[in-house]
Amino acid sequence: MLAMRLKNIIFGVVMLAIGAFLLSSSYSTSYSGAEMENGPMFFPQILLWLWVALSVGIIIEDLRKNAPIVQRQQVGTLLLVMALVGAACVLLSIVGFIPVCFVFFAGYGYVLKFRNLPILFLISAAFTVLIWAVFNYALQISLPEVPFFVD
Amino acid sequence: MDVILEALAQTVSVYGLAALLLGTFWGIVVGALPGMGSVLAISICLPFTYTLPPAAAIALLLGVYCGSVYGGCLSAILINTPGTPQSAATCFDGFALAKKGQAGKALGWATVSSVAGGLISCVILIISGPQLARFALRFGPIETFALILMALTCIISVSRAGMLKGMLAGVIGLFLAGVGPDPLYGDVRFDFGIFQLSAGFDMIAVVVGIFALAEVFSRAAEPGSGELPALMNYSGMQYPKLREIKAKWKLIVKSSLIGSGVGVLPGTGASVAAFISYAEAKRTSTDKENMGKGSIDGVIAPEAANNAVTGGALVPTLALGLPGDPVTAIMLATLVIHGITPGVRLMADNPETVYSAFMTLICANVLLLVFGVIVARMFAKLLRMPESLLFGGVVILCLLGAYGVRSNPFDLYVTFVAGIFGFAMRLYKAPVAPMVIGLVLGNQLELSLRQGLVLSRGNFLSFFTNTPVSAVLFAVTACILLYPLLKKLFVRWRHASSRLS
């Protein structure tokens, strides 16, 4: 029961911590005009005080709930997918679009149990080429290039 | 009469028709793809307008605009990921209907509502454009602040998870909009020494993360996820019968009027109109218990409103030369490139261009009935792919959409973090819609508040008595906020009285 209640209030506690941190940093003298009336920090501070108050209200509300708020999740698959997407975000501009798209598409399909590998690789390659062609030639939007092929 | 005939000749010319057909189709396709959006769709077409005659150039852009605003509902209904921010409200009931095996019905209603909303706003534009422009001029900072506050309150009030989580989501969105340069003084806020944050967060990067990536993570976390349940019974778009449309005509007209009214005001947009219309539908619907769980009213209201904005948004653009959003800003630029100056003289100096724009808008809306079916069928075929492949493609398109706005890798990191945050919000049943609206409107809200305080010499209380318009808007906001509490107290009082008697 206690464990469930603690799980229920995690969201409120994290929001409170973030709100409190941002609120305290808004009073920092490193911001010019911090003491001005109707200055740059005027509106954000109103919002941050509201943020903190609402977070406290949510914690109280969630503590009073008798049922679990969060249902069961497939944590392993979720973490793998998050890692894949995160890696794609980081590597897209470093390694280039083509390798990232191919590896991500194939990896994502494999993690989500598409296990016909020849078909998976074929579709990944076809998708990568199609998107690259559409963006570069039809839409004239340059995609991040593989650094080895850039002069 | 000669002017109207000239305008008709320009609209149905080879260039004009071709531009309209291609533009509408392209707009729907791009609008349906998550992460792309109306601005990207129109920006891509801009270079092609240079060599076209003015009427054809406007036809191309208006077709893309109408099509992209409508196209967002396709992915909103079929995969719970709005193709454009304007279709975020359609997700609530559209996807719920699709999960019940009624995706075709939801799409049919969305299409009919969009067409109706667009056509009604065209009629309003033609009849009362100059008068509406004069009304829009009366909206100063205080009225704008009151309107945006009312819009935010409407949206928060429809969050099922409770007012507190909805309000927190709205506050977070407003705060995120303020990261970066201060709108009055230009001081950089909350950048924490990170150079890329000095320009603030890009809205598309956040919206794509909050909706699309969060959806991807949710599906990965669900045990036994496989083929999208929405498409198991999808057999094509089903247009509603005439008697069914007649039964909903009041809602369609009301939502269209909301969209047209909001579209007229500079600085607001289709997202605001869609959410206000949704909240109003929820308040007055005979099916309010089902709103959010698969009610047709929840599809009709936002779709009629967001397409009605397309006509309304042309009023300040053409009559005042004031673009209401980035899309109309690009249209304004196109007119200037072709030697046409929007403003009070436009009707006098280039009447055939104005009438041609009206006719084009009417045709573009009618074309949605045909192209909507075609693109929905294409989209549905695409969506029959195994989810593991489909969402891999969706993620790639979303990341490219986020990256493509500023070609800035930082936007990818923002999208990723927004995706994790959006997933956490879903996990804890906090609504994301108020956050998106807060992000869209935050800068305008803050600017209008601070400008209003300057005008009133720091006296906030005078906001409530400034003009009748602002007084009414604040009163409506107060009613929306207090209504749930007053209703609870009233029910308790009635209970207590009936027990006593």
XYZ file of C-alpha atoms in Angstrom:
652
model
C 0.000 0.000 0.000
C 2.765 2.391 0.988
C 4.810 1.369 -2.062
C 1.818 2.029 -4.298
C 1.226 5.453 -2.748
C 4.879 6.335 -3.194
C 4.706 5.264 -6.838
C 1.606 7.409 -7.294
C 3.264 10.585 -6.105
C 6.516 10.295 -8.092
C 5.210 12.576 -10.841
C 4.160 15.288 -8.392
C 7.429 15.072 -6.460
C 9.567 15.324 -9.599
C 7.491 18.283 -10.870
C 7.842 19.961 -7.482
C 11.613 19.471 -7.497
C 11.964 20.873 -11.024
C 9.641 23.793 -10.287
C 11.454 24.656 -7.069
C 14.832 24.543 -8.816
C 13.662 26.806 -11.641
C 12.015 29.189 -9.187
C 15.178 29.530 -7.133
C 17.246 30.101 -10.262
C 14.833 32.837 -11.397
C 15.905 34.920 -8.373
C 19.537 34.590 -9.334
C 21.293 37.942 -9.792
C 23.010 36.582 -12.895
C 19.882 37.562 -14.824
C 19.949 41.242 -15.683
C 16.757 43.039 -14.801
C 15.907 40.387 -12.195
C 14.755 43.068 -9.722
C 12.774 45.079 -12.274
C 9.037 45.410 -11.940
C 7.490 44.008 -15.118
C 11.005 42.849 -16.032
C 12.126 39.657 -17.782
C 11.499 37.499 -14.685
C 8.066 38.935 -13.879
C 5.939 36.465 -15.839
C 8.156 33.363 -15.375
C 8.092 33.842 -11.599
C 4.294 33.987 -11.588
C 4.258 30.759 -13.571
C 6.861 29.072 -11.362
C 5.023 29.899 -8.151
C 1.900 28.417 -9.745
C 3.977 25.399 -10.808
C 5.151 24.755 -7.249
C 1.674 25.236 -5.758
C 0.037 22.956 -8.322
C 2.700 20.261 -7.783
C 1.954 20.271 -4.052
C -1.749 20.019 -4.831
C -1.139 17.070 -7.162
C 0.956 15.258 -4.543
C -1.842 15.627 -1.998
C -4.439 14.526 -4.541
C -2.425 11.461 -5.606
C -1.676 10.466 -2.007
C -5.399 10.223 -1.373
C -5.922 7.826 -4.302
C -6.498 4.221 -3.304
C -5.860 2.648 -6.690
C -2.519 2.582 -8.527
C -2.221 5.335 -11.102
C 0.476 3.649 -13.176
C -0.356 0.326 -14.836
C 2.097 -2.455 -15.658
C 4.659 -1.701 -18.377
C 7.119 -3.679 -20.542
C 10.161 -1.959 -19.115
C 12.802 -3.879 -21.070
C 11.331 -3.140 -24.500
C 10.630 0.440 -23.510
C 14.206 1.093 -22.421
C 15.601 -0.465 -25.596
C 13.348 1.687 -27.774
C 14.270 4.812 -25.815
C 17.956 3.960 -26.173
C 17.546 3.455 -29.927
C 15.689 6.731 -30.420
C 18.164 8.583 -28.202
C 21.103 7.161 -30.120
C 19.465 8.144 -33.432
C 18.982 11.710 -32.177
C 22.610 11.986 -31.098
C 24.187 10.265 -34.088
C 22.050 11.723 -36.894
C 24.127 14.861 -37.279
C 27.427 13.115 -36.480
C 27.305 9.979 -38.595
C 24.813 11.130 -41.235
C 21.282 10.238 -42.215
C 21.814 7.079 -44.286
C 23.612 4.831 -41.757
C 21.496 6.079 -38.844
C 18.213 5.571 -40.675
C 19.153 2.085 -41.856
C 20.427 0.898 -38.473
C 17.601 2.510 -36.522
C 14.849 1.162 -38.776
C 16.255 -2.351 -38.678
C 17.009 -2.186 -34.952
C 13.577 -0.839 -34.074
C 11.853 -3.534 -36.114
C 13.991 -6.238 -34.469
C 13.336 -4.974 -30.937
C 9.604 -4.966 -31.647
C 9.802 -8.610 -32.724
C 9.941 -8.385 -36.521
C 12.372 -11.276 -36.862
C 12.434 -11.933 -40.617
C 15.901 -10.472 -41.018
C 16.331 -10.516 -44.836
C 12.977 -8.742 -45.309
C 13.777 -6.354 -42.476
C 17.119 -5.337 -43.978
C 15.575 -4.983 -47.430
C 12.764 -2.744 -46.188
C 15.207 -0.708 -44.084
C 17.430 -0.127 -47.106
C 14.495 0.725 -49.383
C 12.993 3.118 -46.839
C 16.317 4.841 -46.291
C 16.893 5.372 -49.998
C 13.308 6.517 -50.581
C 13.372 9.120 -47.800
C 16.801 10.342 -48.830
C 15.689 10.740 -52.462
C 12.410 12.472 -51.574
C 14.042 14.948 -49.208
C 17.114 15.709 -51.311
C 15.605 15.768 -54.786
C 11.862 16.380 -54.483
C 11.787 18.609 -51.405
C 15.301 20.050 -51.814
C 15.904 19.683 -48.063
C 19.475 18.599 -47.319
C 19.785 15.752 -44.876
C 22.839 15.282 -42.622
C 25.553 13.695 -44.736
C 27.995 10.903 -43.927
C 31.192 12.782 -42.952
C 33.463 10.509 -45.014
C 31.772 11.647 -48.220
C 31.854 15.356 -47.436
C 34.743 17.342 -48.940
C -19.456 41.942 -62.676
C -16.393 42.267 -64.936
C -14.173 41.894 -61.894
C -15.903 38.684 -60.831
C -15.628 37.249 -64.331
C -11.954 38.190 -64.447
C -11.420 36.521 -61.065
C -13.263 33.405 -62.271
C -11.121 33.299 -65.403
C -7.974 33.457 -63.263
C -9.220 30.722 -60.900
C -10.179 28.229 -63.633
C -7.173 28.937 -65.849
C -4.852 26.002 -66.563
C -2.210 27.296 -64.164
C -4.771 28.186 -61.516
C -6.503 24.791 -61.548
C -3.276 22.823 -61.696
C -1.842 24.825 -58.805
C -4.996 24.315 -56.758
C -5.185 20.559 -57.367
C -1.509 19.949 -56.684
C -1.445 22.272 -53.702
C -4.461 20.686 -52.001
C -3.214 17.145 -52.555
C 0.290 18.018 -51.368
C -1.101 19.827 -48.339
C -3.187 16.815 -47.254
C -0.250 14.419 -47.671
C 2.169 16.595 -45.706
C -0.469 17.438 -43.108
C -1.057 13.732 -42.526
C 2.619 13.036 -41.853
C 3.466 13.621 -38.199
C 6.143 16.221 -37.661
C 5.777 18.023 -40.961
C 3.102 20.687 -40.467
C 1.482 23.453 -42.517
C 4.471 25.789 -42.318
C 6.851 23.216 -43.786
C 4.341 22.292 -46.488
C 3.914 25.904 -47.525
C 7.604 26.804 -47.228
C 8.483 24.004 -49.646
C 6.009 25.369 -52.204
C 7.117 28.989 -51.912
C 9.939 28.855 -54.506
C 7.529 27.345 -57.056
C 5.275 30.405 -56.808
C 7.860 32.809 -58.215
C 7.213 31.840 -61.829
C 3.449 31.468 -61.513
C 0.886 34.214 -62.193
C -0.340 35.847 -58.934
C -3.710 34.074 -58.877
C -2.088 30.675 -59.450
C 0.510 31.378 -56.759
C -2.224 32.196 -54.261
C -4.180 29.133 -55.371
C -1.175 26.905 -54.698
C -0.608 28.302 -51.215
C -4.283 28.318 -50.241
C -4.643 24.733 -51.446
C -1.644 23.686 -49.354
C -2.957 25.611 -46.333
C -6.456 24.090 -46.463
C -5.140 20.638 -47.251
C -2.525 20.581 -44.496
C -4.925 21.787 -41.798
C -7.341 19.011 -42.793
C -4.639 16.359 -43.375
C -3.593 16.395 -39.722
C -6.827 14.621 -38.767
C -5.872 11.505 -40.752
C -2.985 10.549 -38.497
C -4.752 11.949 -35.437
C -7.622 9.513 -35.949
C -5.697 6.524 -37.302
C -2.590 6.500 -35.093
C -3.344 8.977 -32.288
C -0.564 11.265 -33.500
C -1.688 14.646 -34.823
C -0.147 15.374 -38.199
C -0.276 19.074 -37.361
C -0.657 20.847 -33.986
C -4.095 22.038 -35.225
C -5.380 18.459 -35.079
C -4.266 17.667 -31.537
C -7.834 18.047 -30.223
C -9.100 15.545 -32.801
C -6.967 12.802 -31.233
C -9.103 12.610 -28.104
C -12.274 11.285 -29.688
C -11.021 10.453 -33.175
C -8.622 7.755 -32.046
C -11.077 6.494 -29.438
C -13.629 5.991 -32.221
C -11.002 4.282 -34.359
C -10.213 1.871 -31.503
C -13.885 0.902 -31.489
C -13.597 0.003 -35.171
C -15.192 3.247 -36.392
C -12.168 4.855 -38.026
C -14.030 5.234 -41.346
C -16.931 7.002 -39.638
C -14.587 9.314 -37.736
C -12.699 10.204 -40.913
C -15.934 10.803 -42.797
C -17.201 13.189 -40.154
C -13.817 14.917 -39.919
C -13.844 15.497 -43.679
C -17.414 16.785 -43.828
C -16.828 19.046 -40.812
C -13.616 20.418 -42.306
C -15.322 21.174 -45.613
C -18.298 22.779 -43.882
C -16.055 24.836 -41.604
C -13.972 26.035 -44.535
C -17.008 26.939 -46.657
C -18.780 28.784 -43.840
C -15.647 30.805 -43.140
C -15.424 31.639 -46.884
C -18.984 33.007 -46.806
C -18.171 35.072 -43.707
C -14.990 36.295 -45.359
C -16.814 37.412 -48.489
C -19.720 39.085 -46.687
C -18.030 40.743 -43.760
C -14.290 40.801 -44.301
C -13.809 44.585 -43.951
C -16.103 44.793 -40.888
C -14.260 41.923 -39.214
C -10.969 43.621 -39.974
C -12.181 46.782 -38.207
C -13.227 44.658 -35.194
C -9.819 42.973 -35.115
C -8.178 46.403 -34.957
C -9.999 47.070 -31.669
C -8.228 44.159 -30.031
C -5.442 45.691 -27.987
C -3.020 43.928 -25.632
C -5.534 43.651 -22.776
C -8.218 42.092 -24.972
C -5.644 39.708 -26.473
C -4.501 38.711 -22.968
C -8.088 38.078 -21.901
C -8.811 35.994 -25.008
C -5.735 33.796 -24.660
C -6.383 33.306 -20.942
C -9.927 32.240 -21.765
C -8.655 29.817 -24.415
C -6.212 28.247 -21.944
C -8.896 27.924 -19.304
C -11.249 26.250 -21.807
C -8.618 23.722 -22.694
C -7.703 22.982 -19.088
C -11.350 22.525 -18.200
C -11.722 19.603 -20.630
C -8.870 17.569 -19.140
C -10.320 14.387 -17.737
C -7.421 13.766 -15.399
C -8.470 16.673 -13.249
C -8.012 20.399 -13.211
C -4.755 20.369 -11.218
C -2.832 18.233 -13.704
C -4.346 20.138 -16.600
C -3.363 23.469 -15.043
C 0.153 22.240 -14.341
C 0.510 21.093 -17.947
C -0.655 24.518 -19.140
C 1.780 26.287 -16.811
C 4.655 24.100 -18.016
C 3.802 24.927 -21.631
C 3.656 28.660 -20.860
C 6.991 28.446 -19.070
C 8.674 26.569 -21.942
C 7.493 29.279 -24.344
C 9.337 31.824 -22.194
C 12.716 30.113 -22.347
C 14.978 32.190 -24.534
C 14.700 35.886 -25.327
C 12.335 38.047 -23.290
C 9.718 39.469 -25.721
C 10.036 43.036 -24.400
C 13.661 43.533 -23.414
C 15.378 40.731 -25.305
C 17.216 39.389 -22.211
C 17.873 35.679 -22.454
C 16.136 33.645 -19.746
C 16.731 30.124 -18.399
C 19.407 29.187 -20.902
C 21.730 27.883 -18.116
C 24.733 28.748 -20.253
C 23.585 26.554 -23.152
C 23.972 28.611 -26.302
C 21.292 26.760 -28.261
C 18.702 27.621 -25.607
C 19.212 31.324 -26.143
C 16.740 31.115 -29.043
C 14.243 29.128 -27.018
C 12.538 25.856 -27.871
C 11.226 25.185 -31.350
C 7.534 24.409 -31.187
C 7.553 21.656 -33.799
C 10.387 19.827 -32.023
C 8.444 19.854 -28.750
C 5.070 18.947 -30.300
C 6.570 16.094 -32.300
C 8.233 14.744 -29.162
C 5.244 15.212 -26.886
C 2.814 13.490 -29.225
C 4.607 11.270 -31.703
C 7.592 9.994 -29.709
C 5.466 9.644 -26.580
C 3.055 7.502 -28.607
C 5.965 5.359 -29.830
C 7.216 4.877 -26.261
C 3.688 4.105 -25.009
C 3.275 1.398 -27.605
C 6.677 -0.088 -26.789
C 5.708 -0.211 -23.118
C 2.331 -1.853 -23.677
C 2.437 -5.623 -23.244
C 1.397 -7.513 -26.379
C 1.234 -4.548 -28.728
C 0.903 -5.653 -32.359
C -1.199 -4.450 -35.242
C -2.789 -1.090 -34.672
C -6.266 -1.828 -33.324
C -7.670 1.142 -35.196
C -7.113 -0.480 -38.564
C -8.374 -3.946 -37.886
C -11.830 -2.948 -39.137
C -10.984 -0.035 -41.444
C -12.742 -0.455 -44.771
C -12.631 3.075 -46.141
C -13.977 6.478 -45.291
C -17.709 6.520 -44.546
C -19.371 9.840 -45.199
C -22.320 10.549 -42.906
C -25.812 10.578 -44.400
C -27.566 13.875 -45.006
C -29.997 13.370 -42.117
C -27.068 12.700 -39.776
C -25.408 15.919 -40.921
C -28.705 17.778 -40.417
C -28.808 16.506 -36.830
C -25.380 18.055 -36.178
C -25.778 21.276 -38.147
C -25.888 23.507 -35.060
C -22.600 22.129 -33.754
C -20.977 22.471 -37.181
C -22.105 26.085 -37.593
C -21.148 27.050 -34.029
C -17.683 25.496 -34.375
C -17.197 27.182 -37.747
C -18.132 30.558 -36.275
C -15.665 30.003 -33.425
C -12.949 29.115 -35.937
C -13.721 32.094 -38.173
C -13.772 34.461 -35.203
C -10.508 33.184 -33.787
C -8.904 33.165 -37.235
C -9.677 36.855 -37.688
C -7.599 37.793 -34.651
C -3.902 38.149 -35.379
C -1.630 35.981 -33.243
C -4.112 33.215 -32.566
C -4.496 30.226 -34.862
C -6.176 26.963 -35.737
C -4.899 25.152 -32.623
C -6.594 27.646 -30.322
C -9.792 27.549 -32.358
C -9.869 23.740 -32.307
C -9.472 23.552 -28.538
C -11.963 26.323 -27.764
C -14.463 24.645 -30.051
C -13.824 21.260 -28.415
C -14.308 22.709 -24.946
C -17.519 24.429 -26.012
C -18.790 21.215 -27.599
C -18.042 19.351 -24.390
C -19.962 21.922 -22.399
C -23.086 21.797 -24.544
C -23.050 18.325 -26.099
C -25.945 15.944 -25.457
C -23.285 13.233 -25.493
C -20.884 14.871 -23.045
C -20.295 11.696 -21.013
C -18.739 10.142 -24.099
C -16.585 13.143 -25.005
C -12.985 11.948 -24.857
C -14.105 8.313 -25.123
C -15.316 8.283 -28.734
C -18.014 10.875 -29.337
C -18.582 12.187 -32.850
C -19.069 15.676 -31.412
C -15.435 15.528 -30.300
C -14.381 15.110 -33.950
C -16.835 17.557 -35.527
C -16.063 20.502 -33.245
C -12.263 20.760 -33.636
C -12.238 19.869 -37.333
C -14.900 22.406 -38.302
C -13.141 25.065 -36.241
C -9.599 24.487 -37.464
C -10.577 24.615 -41.124
C -12.781 27.646 -40.518
C -9.625 29.447 -39.409
C -8.274 29.297 -42.983
C -10.911 31.764 -44.169
C -10.836 33.892 -41.039
C -7.039 34.171 -41.111
C -7.220 35.770 -44.557
C -9.161 38.732 -43.156
C -6.287 40.429 -41.293
C -3.830 39.245 -43.958
C -5.645 40.708 -46.953
C -7.541 43.598 -45.369
C -4.919 44.842 -42.912
C -1.671 43.364 -44.159
C -1.246 41.690 -40.751
C -0.490 37.978 -40.925
C -2.103 35.960 -38.136
C 0.380 33.081 -38.165
C 3.513 31.892 -39.997
C 1.425 30.403 -42.819
C -0.376 33.646 -43.627
C 2.941 35.465 -43.227
C 4.316 33.392 -46.110
C 1.199 34.139 -48.151
C 1.663 37.822 -47.464
C 5.269 37.572 -48.653
C 4.102 35.844 -51.836
C 1.631 38.626 -52.594
C 4.319 41.256 -52.094
C 6.710 39.349 -54.385
C 4.031 39.489 -57.077
C 3.590 43.229 -56.655
C 0.313 43.082 -54.725
C 0.201 45.034 -51.477
C -2.308 43.716 -48.928
C -4.045 46.319 -46.835
C -6.982 48.688 -46.991
C -6.271 49.496 -50.667
C -6.182 45.878 -51.845
C -9.882 45.694 -52.662
C -9.707 48.944 -54.581
C -6.445 48.278 -56.456
C -6.600 44.484 -57.055
C -10.197 43.352 -56.635
C -9.832 40.428 -59.045
C -7.034 39.001 -56.859
C -9.228 39.206 -53.772
C -12.211 37.562 -55.439
C -9.960 34.930 -56.981
C -8.641 34.106 -53.488
C -12.228 33.670 -52.229
C -13.133 31.363 -55.118
C -9.925 29.382 -54.689
C -10.634 28.848 -51.022
C -14.123 27.566 -51.811
C -12.759 25.158 -54.441
C -9.959 23.961 -52.147
C -12.455 23.092 -49.424
C -14.672 21.184 -51.854
C -11.640 19.273 -53.148
C -11.069 17.940 -49.623
C -14.091 15.678 -50.141
C -12.343 13.923 -53.019
C -8.699 14.052 -52.022
C -9.471 13.178 -48.416
C -10.804 9.785 -49.519
C -7.791 9.122 -51.752
C -5.144 10.105 -49.207
C -6.957 8.311 -46.375
C -6.972 5.135 -48.460
C -3.245 5.550 -49.236
C -2.512 6.260 -45.612
C -4.566 3.328 -44.373
C -2.749 0.944 -46.758
C 0.522 2.271 -45.441
C -0.681 1.834 -41.886
C -1.429 -1.871 -42.450
C 2.285 -2.490 -42.223
C 3.388 -4.242 -39.054
C 3.563 -1.716 -36.261
C 7.253 -2.474 -35.753
C 7.991 -1.170 -39.255
C 5.387 1.571 -39.364
C 6.441 3.344 -36.224
C 10.093 3.014 -37.145
C 9.232 5.107 -40.214
C 7.136 7.509 -38.138
C 10.068 8.099 -35.781
C 12.439 8.810 -38.669
C 9.980 11.268 -40.261
C 9.421 12.985 -36.925
C 13.141 13.348 -36.279
C 13.637 14.748 -39.780
C 10.715 17.095 -39.246
C 12.231 18.364 -36.006
C 15.705 18.639 -37.535
C 14.490 20.224 -40.759
C 13.064 23.366 -39.107
C 16.429 24.920 -38.196
C 18.897 22.171 -39.268
C 19.928 22.217 -35.638
C 20.883 18.930 -33.906
C 19.814 20.482 -30.603
C 16.192 20.260 -31.761
C 16.614 16.475 -31.954
C 17.650 16.346 -28.307
C 14.674 18.536 -27.431
C 12.367 16.166 -29.311
C 13.791 13.175 -27.477
C 13.455 14.752 -24.033
C 9.959 15.974 -24.902
C 9.099 12.415 -25.925
C 10.209 11.026 -22.570
C 8.351 13.782 -20.757
C 5.217 13.206 -22.843
C 5.404 9.504 -22.048
C 5.715 10.250 -18.324
C 2.688 12.527 -18.548
C 0.679 9.745 -20.181
C 1.861 7.292 -17.551
C 0.589 9.547 -14.781
C -2.520 10.545 -16.724
C -1.584 14.201 -17.065
C -3.025 15.787 -20.222
C -0.556 17.050 -22.842
C -2.950 19.281 -24.761
C -2.803 22.231 -22.293
C 0.980 22.039 -22.438
C 1.035 22.309 -26.229
C -1.400 25.202 -26.194
C 0.599 26.923 -23.475
C 3.704 26.546 -25.625
C 1.942 27.963 -28.682
C 0.378 30.913 -26.870
C 2.905 31.591 -24.126
C 4.854 34.363 -25.816
C 1.729 36.157 -26.990
C 0.151 35.876 -23.533
C 3.198 37.279 -21.781
C 3.688 40.071 -24.311
C 0.064 41.162 -24.131
C 0.096 41.040 -20.306
C 3.201 43.180 -20.012
C 2.115 45.602 -22.722
C -1.222 45.887 -20.950
C 0.543 46.645 -17.663
C 2.566 49.353 -19.372
C -0.611 50.889 -20.815
C -2.417 50.712 -17.486
C 0.672 51.971 -15.593
C 0.991 48.748 -13.615
C -2.653 48.630 -12.521
C -3.773 45.051 -13.199
C -7.267 45.653 -11.818
C -7.999 48.027 -14.662
C -7.705 45.049 -17.045
C -11.165 43.956 -15.954
C -12.779 47.287 -16.690
C -10.750 48.371 -19.720
C -13.321 47.678 -22.431
C -16.565 45.663 -22.567
C -14.773 43.027 -24.697
C -12.107 42.360 -22.073
C -14.669 42.434 -19.243
C -16.796 39.808 -20.971
C -13.799 37.587 -21.730
C -12.595 37.718 -18.116
C -16.101 36.981 -16.868
C -16.309 33.908 -19.127
C -12.891 32.759 -17.878
C -14.007 33.094 -14.264
C -17.170 31.113 -14.979
C -15.225 28.301 -16.634
C -12.811 28.114 -13.685
C -15.460 28.305 -10.989
C -18.130 26.180 -12.680
C -16.853 22.742 -11.494
C -16.522 23.966 -7.899
C -19.902 25.696 -7.897
C -21.518 22.609 -9.417
C -20.033 20.420 -6.673
C -21.233 22.793 -3.954
C -24.690 22.964 -5.513
C -25.003 19.178 -5.671
C -23.920 18.899 -2.025
C -26.392 21.560 -0.993
C -29.222 19.801 -2.823
C -28.240 16.518 -1.211
C -28.221 18.094 2.213
C -31.593 19.804 1.597
C -33.226 16.619 0.347
C -31.938 14.727 3.410
C -33.334 17.386 5.713
C -36.709 17.339 4.022
